[in-house]
Amino acid sequence: MNSITFRLLEVFQHVVDAGSVTAASVQLGLSQPTVSLQLKKLSTIVGLPLLEYTQGKPSMTEAGMAVYRCAQEVLTSQQKLNSQIQALQGLEVGSLKLAVVTTAKYIIPPMLSPFCKAHPNIDVRFTVGNREKIVDRLKRNQDDLYIFSLPPNDPDLSCTPFKENRLQVIAPPDFDGPQECDLQTLRSEKFLLREAGSGTRRAIDDYCSQHNIHFDNAMVIESNEAIRLAVSSGLGLAIVSEHTLAQVPEKSVKVLNVKDFPLITHWQAVTVNSRPLSLASRAFLESLTGQTDSR
Ligand code: PGA
């Protein structure tokens, strides 16, 4: 009789996490028929269906949930073993799975680049997504190290602040409204806001609810770059991290002098206490948090 292998569990976990065979096959670098075949094999070994489909979307059966829990336990043990072996082998091999919120993509690559050059054999995987997506990855324990400015509140997390994140109010270069004011005064301007799952948006919403500010005319754009370009071409005002303004042509947007701004949060390197850190992850964490704020 066939037995369940690590690989079958890993494929199953990817299909559940990615939400489809197609997305999982891309992540795993396998063809779709191979992934479907592996799923079928696992289900045959278990003797029960693991997934059921409603309008083409898979969800786990009870047996599927039991297998998923087992996959998480087995694969976490495997990670523990890997990190112990890597510790014995030293820092020069190993892996680093890094997941960062969209706005942090401006600051992490320059820090990652010298690390990768110094340790060319470390397998680095770098995922970028909005805060909601990265919180979801964290809940699924998918990565070694996360970068947030607003980490979730969870006692199983260690958070180390390492750099300021300053949110500024920006306007088109020819904006002729008030240049020095409070945010309330600007509320009838058109504001371009990030999507609801964004950390930047959450910081803005928190500030607005504390100060009872409601924008009369808001438009959602799911990208920092698109927001900056839209502001630059006169579509409206926005509140963005200063990092998104680095390396843009001078005078393409105007930073307004608004009371309480810049709003300051801190970038934090976040690890899950119950997940063993590989030497590679520990070394990168130290290189991040040991770095002085060079803003
Ligand atoms: P965001 O996150 O890129 O999802 O807006 C930024 C942040 O957490 O500050």
Coordinates of C-alpha atoms and ligand atoms in Angstrom, one line a residue:
M1 CA 0.0 0.0 0.0
N2 CA 1.2 3.5 -0.8
S3 CA 2.0 5.8 2.1
I4 CA 1.6 9.5 2.5
T5 CA 4.8 11.4 1.6
F6 CA 6.0 14.9 2.5
R7 CA 5.6 15.9 -1.1
L8 CA 1.9 14.9 -1.2
L9 CA 1.3 16.8 2.0
E10 CA 3.1 19.8 0.6
V11 CA 1.1 19.8 -2.6
F12 CA -2.1 19.5 -0.7
Q13 CA -1.1 22.4 1.6
H14 CA -0.3 24.6 -1.5
V15 CA -3.6 23.9 -3.2
V16 CA -5.5 24.8 -0.1
D17 CA -3.4 28.0 0.6
A18 CA -3.4 29.1 -3.0
G19 CA -7.1 28.4 -3.5
S20 CA -6.8 26.5 -6.8
V21 CA -4.8 23.8 -8.5
T22 CA -3.7 26.3 -11.1
A23 CA -2.2 28.7 -8.6
A24 CA -0.6 25.9 -6.6
S25 CA 1.0 24.5 -9.8
V26 CA 2.5 27.9 -10.6
Q27 CA 3.9 28.2 -7.0
L28 CA 5.3 24.6 -7.1
G29 CA 6.7 24.8 -10.6
L30 CA 4.7 21.8 -11.6
S31 CA 2.2 21.2 -14.4
Q32 CA -1.5 21.4 -13.5
P33 CA -2.1 17.7 -14.4
T34 CA 0.7 16.7 -12.1
V35 CA -0.8 18.6 -9.2
S36 CA -4.2 17.1 -9.9
L37 CA -2.7 13.6 -10.0
Q38 CA -0.9 14.1 -6.7
L39 CA -4.2 15.3 -5.1
K40 CA -6.0 12.2 -6.4
K41 CA -3.2 10.0 -5.1
L42 CA -3.4 11.5 -1.7
S43 CA -7.2 11.2 -1.6
T44 CA -6.9 7.5 -2.7
I45 CA -4.4 6.8 0.1
V46 CA -6.6 8.5 2.7
G47 CA -9.7 6.7 1.2
L48 CA -11.9 9.8 1.4
P49 CA -12.4 13.0 -0.7
L50 CA -10.3 15.8 0.6
L51 CA -11.8 18.7 -1.3
E52 CA -15.2 19.6 -2.5
Y53 CA -16.1 22.1 -5.1
T54 CA -18.7 24.8 -5.1
Q55 CA -18.9 26.9 -8.3
G56 CA -15.4 25.7 -9.2
K57 CA -13.9 26.8 -5.8
P58 CA -12.3 24.1 -3.6
S59 CA -13.0 23.9 0.1
M60 CA -11.8 21.2 2.5
T61 CA -13.9 18.3 3.6
E62 CA -13.6 17.1 7.2
A63 CA -11.0 14.6 6.1
G64 CA -9.3 17.4 4.1
M65 CA -9.1 19.5 7.3
A66 CA -7.5 16.6 9.2
V67 CA -4.9 16.1 6.4
Y68 CA -4.2 19.9 6.3
R69 CA -3.6 20.0 10.1
C70 CA -1.3 17.0 9.7
A71 CA 0.5 18.7 6.8
Q72 CA 1.1 21.8 8.9
E73 CA 2.5 19.8 11.8
V74 CA 4.7 17.6 9.6
L75 CA 6.0 20.4 7.4
T76 CA 6.8 22.5 10.5
S77 CA 8.7 19.6 12.0
Q78 CA 10.6 19.3 8.7
Q79 CA 11.4 23.0 8.9
K80 CA 12.7 22.6 12.4
L81 CA 14.9 19.7 11.2
N82 CA 16.2 21.8 8.3
S83 CA 17.1 24.7 10.5
Q84 CA 18.9 22.4 13.0
I85 CA 20.8 20.8 10.0
Q86 CA 21.6 24.3 8.7
A87 CA 22.8 25.4 12.1
L88 CA 25.3 22.4 11.9
Q89 CA 26.3 23.4 8.4
G90 CA 26.8 27.1 9.1
L91 CA 25.3 30.2 7.6
E92 CA 26.5 29.6 4.0
V93 CA 23.6 27.4 3.0
G94 CA 19.9 27.6 3.9
S95 CA 16.9 29.6 3.1
L96 CA 15.2 32.8 3.9
K97 CA 11.5 33.3 3.2
L98 CA 10.7 37.0 3.5
A99 CA 7.2 38.5 3.2
V100 CA 6.8 42.3 3.2
V101 CA 3.9 44.7 2.9
T102 CA 3.7 46.6 -0.4
T103 CA 5.2 49.9 0.8
A104 CA 8.2 48.1 2.4
K105 CA 9.3 47.0 -1.1
Y106 CA 11.0 50.4 -1.4
I107 CA 13.3 49.8 1.6
I108 CA 13.9 46.1 1.8
P109 CA 15.7 45.4 -1.6
P110 CA 18.6 47.8 -0.8
M111 CA 19.1 45.9 2.5
L112 CA 18.7 42.5 0.9
S113 CA 21.1 43.1 -1.9
P114 CA 24.4 43.2 0.2
F115 CA 23.1 40.2 2.2
C116 CA 22.5 38.2 -0.9
K117 CA 26.0 39.2 -2.3
A118 CA 27.6 38.1 1.0
H119 CA 25.7 34.8 1.1
P120 CA 25.2 33.7 -2.5
N121 CA 24.2 30.2 -1.7
I122 CA 21.3 31.2 0.6
D123 CA 18.0 30.6 -1.2
V124 CA 16.0 33.8 -0.7
R125 CA 12.3 34.0 -1.5
F126 CA 10.7 37.4 -1.4
T127 CA 6.9 37.9 -1.4
V128 CA 5.2 41.3 -1.6
G129 CA 1.5 42.0 -0.8
N130 CA -0.7 44.4 1.0
R131 CA -1.0 44.2 4.7
E132 CA -4.0 41.9 4.6
K133 CA -2.3 39.4 2.3
I134 CA 0.9 39.4 4.4
V135 CA -1.2 38.9 7.7
D136 CA -2.8 36.0 6.0
R137 CA 0.6 34.4 5.1
L138 CA 1.7 35.0 8.7
K139 CA -1.4 33.2 10.0
R140 CA -0.5 30.3 7.8
N141 CA 3.1 30.3 9.0
Q142 CA 4.4 30.5 5.5
D143 CA 7.5 32.7 5.9
D144 CA 10.5 33.1 8.2
L145 CA 10.4 36.9 8.5
Y146 CA 7.7 39.6 7.9
I147 CA 7.9 43.3 7.5
F148 CA 5.0 45.4 8.7
S149 CA 4.5 48.9 10.0
L150 CA 1.3 47.8 11.8
P151 CA 1.9 44.2 12.9
P152 CA -1.0 42.1 14.1
N153 CA -1.5 42.1 17.8
D154 CA -0.4 38.5 18.8
P155 CA 1.6 37.4 21.8
D156 CA 3.3 34.7 19.6
L157 CA 5.0 37.4 17.6
S158 CA 8.4 39.2 18.2
C159 CA 8.4 42.6 16.6
T160 CA 11.6 44.7 16.3
P161 CA 11.2 48.3 15.0
F162 CA 14.1 49.3 12.7
K163 CA 13.1 52.4 10.6
E164 CA 10.6 55.2 10.5
N165 CA 7.7 55.2 8.0
R166 CA 6.4 58.7 7.5
L167 CA 3.1 59.4 5.8
Q168 CA 2.8 62.7 4.0
V169 CA -0.1 64.5 2.4
I170 CA 0.7 65.1 -1.3
A171 CA -0.9 67.3 -3.9
P172 CA -0.4 68.0 -7.6
P173 CA 2.5 70.4 -8.3
D174 CA 0.1 73.3 -9.3
F175 CA -2.2 72.7 -6.3
D176 CA -3.5 76.2 -5.2
G177 CA -5.5 75.2 -2.2
P178 CA -4.3 75.7 1.4
Q179 CA -0.7 74.6 1.7
E180 CA -0.6 74.9 5.6
C181 CA -3.7 73.6 7.3
D182 CA -5.2 70.6 9.1
L183 CA -6.6 67.5 7.3
Q184 CA -10.2 68.5 8.2
T185 CA -9.8 71.6 6.0
L186 CA -8.9 69.4 3.0
R187 CA -11.7 66.9 3.4
S188 CA -13.7 68.2 0.5
E189 CA -10.7 67.7 -1.9
K190 CA -10.7 64.5 -3.9
F191 CA -8.5 62.0 -2.1
L192 CA -6.9 59.0 -3.7
L193 CA -6.7 56.2 -1.1
R194 CA -5.2 52.7 -1.0
E195 CA -7.5 49.7 -0.8
A196 CA -9.1 48.6 2.5
G197 CA -6.5 45.8 3.2
S198 CA -3.6 48.2 3.0
G199 CA -1.6 49.2 6.1
T200 CA -1.2 52.7 4.8
R201 CA -5.0 52.9 4.5
R202 CA -5.4 51.6 8.0
A203 CA -3.1 54.3 9.4
I204 CA -5.1 56.9 7.6
D205 CA -8.5 55.5 8.7
D206 CA -7.3 55.4 12.3
Y207 CA -6.2 59.0 12.2
C208 CA -9.4 60.1 10.5
S209 CA -11.6 58.3 13.0
Q210 CA -9.7 59.8 15.9
H211 CA -10.2 63.2 14.5
N212 CA -13.7 62.6 13.1
I213 CA -12.7 63.4 9.5
H214 CA -14.7 62.0 6.6
F215 CA -13.4 62.6 3.0
D216 CA -16.3 63.8 0.9
N217 CA -14.8 62.5 -2.3
A218 CA -12.5 59.5 -2.1
M219 CA -11.3 57.2 -4.8
V220 CA -9.5 53.8 -4.2
I221 CA -6.4 53.0 -6.2
E222 CA -4.6 49.8 -5.3
S223 CA -1.0 50.9 -6.0
N224 CA 1.3 53.4 -4.5
E225 CA 2.9 54.2 -7.9
A226 CA -0.5 54.7 -9.5
I227 CA -1.6 57.0 -6.7
R228 CA 1.6 59.1 -7.0
L229 CA 1.2 59.3 -10.8
A230 CA -2.5 60.2 -10.5
V231 CA -1.6 63.0 -8.0
S232 CA 1.1 64.2 -10.2
S233 CA -1.3 64.5 -13.1
G234 CA -3.8 66.5 -11.1
L235 CA -6.4 63.8 -10.2
G236 CA -6.4 64.6 -6.5
L237 CA -4.6 64.6 -3.2
A238 CA -3.3 61.5 -1.4
I239 CA -1.5 60.4 1.8
V240 CA 1.5 58.2 1.0
S241 CA 4.6 57.0 2.7
E242 CA 7.7 59.2 2.0
H243 CA 9.4 56.1 0.7
T244 CA 7.1 56.1 -2.4
L245 CA 8.4 59.6 -3.2
A246 CA 12.1 58.7 -3.2
Q247 CA 13.6 58.6 -6.7
V248 CA 10.7 60.4 -8.3
P249 CA 11.3 63.5 -10.5
E250 CA 11.6 66.6 -8.3
K251 CA 8.4 68.8 -8.3
S252 CA 6.2 66.0 -9.7
V253 CA 4.1 66.3 -6.5
K254 CA 3.9 68.8 -3.7
V255 CA 4.2 67.8 -0.1
L256 CA 1.7 69.9 1.9
N257 CA 2.4 71.2 5.4
V258 CA -0.5 69.6 7.3
K259 CA -0.9 69.6 11.1
D260 CA 0.1 66.2 12.7
F261 CA 1.9 65.2 9.4
P262 CA 4.0 63.3 8.7
L263 CA 2.2 60.6 10.6
I264 CA 4.9 58.4 11.9
T265 CA 4.8 54.6 12.3
H266 CA 7.8 52.3 12.4
W267 CA 8.8 49.4 10.1
Q268 CA 9.1 46.3 12.2
A269 CA 10.7 43.0 11.5
V270 CA 8.3 40.3 12.7
T271 CA 9.0 36.7 13.5
V272 CA 6.7 34.0 14.9
N273 CA 8.1 32.7 18.3
S274 CA 6.9 29.2 17.7
R275 CA 8.7 28.9 14.3
P276 CA 12.4 28.1 14.6
L277 CA 14.6 30.7 12.8
S278 CA 17.1 29.4 10.4
L279 CA 20.6 30.9 10.7
A280 CA 20.1 32.7 7.5
S281 CA 16.9 34.3 8.7
R282 CA 18.5 35.3 12.0
A283 CA 21.5 36.8 10.2
F284 CA 19.2 38.9 7.9
L285 CA 17.1 39.9 10.9
E286 CA 20.2 41.1 12.6
S287 CA 21.4 43.0 9.5
L288 CA 18.0 44.7 9.4
T289 CA 17.6 45.7 13.0
G290 CA 21.3 46.3 13.7
Q291 CA 21.2 48.9 10.9
T292 CA 21.0 52.5 12.0
D293 CA 18.2 54.6 10.6
S294 CA 19.7 56.2 7.6
R295 CA 16.6 58.2 6.6
Ligands
PGA1 P1 0.6 48.6 2.7 O1 1.3 48.5 4.1 O2 1.7 48.6 1.7 O3 -0.3 47.5 2.7 O4 -0.1 50.0 2.7 C1 2.1 49.5 4.6 C2 2.1 49.5 6.1 O5 1.8 48.5 6.7 O6 2.5 50.6 6.6

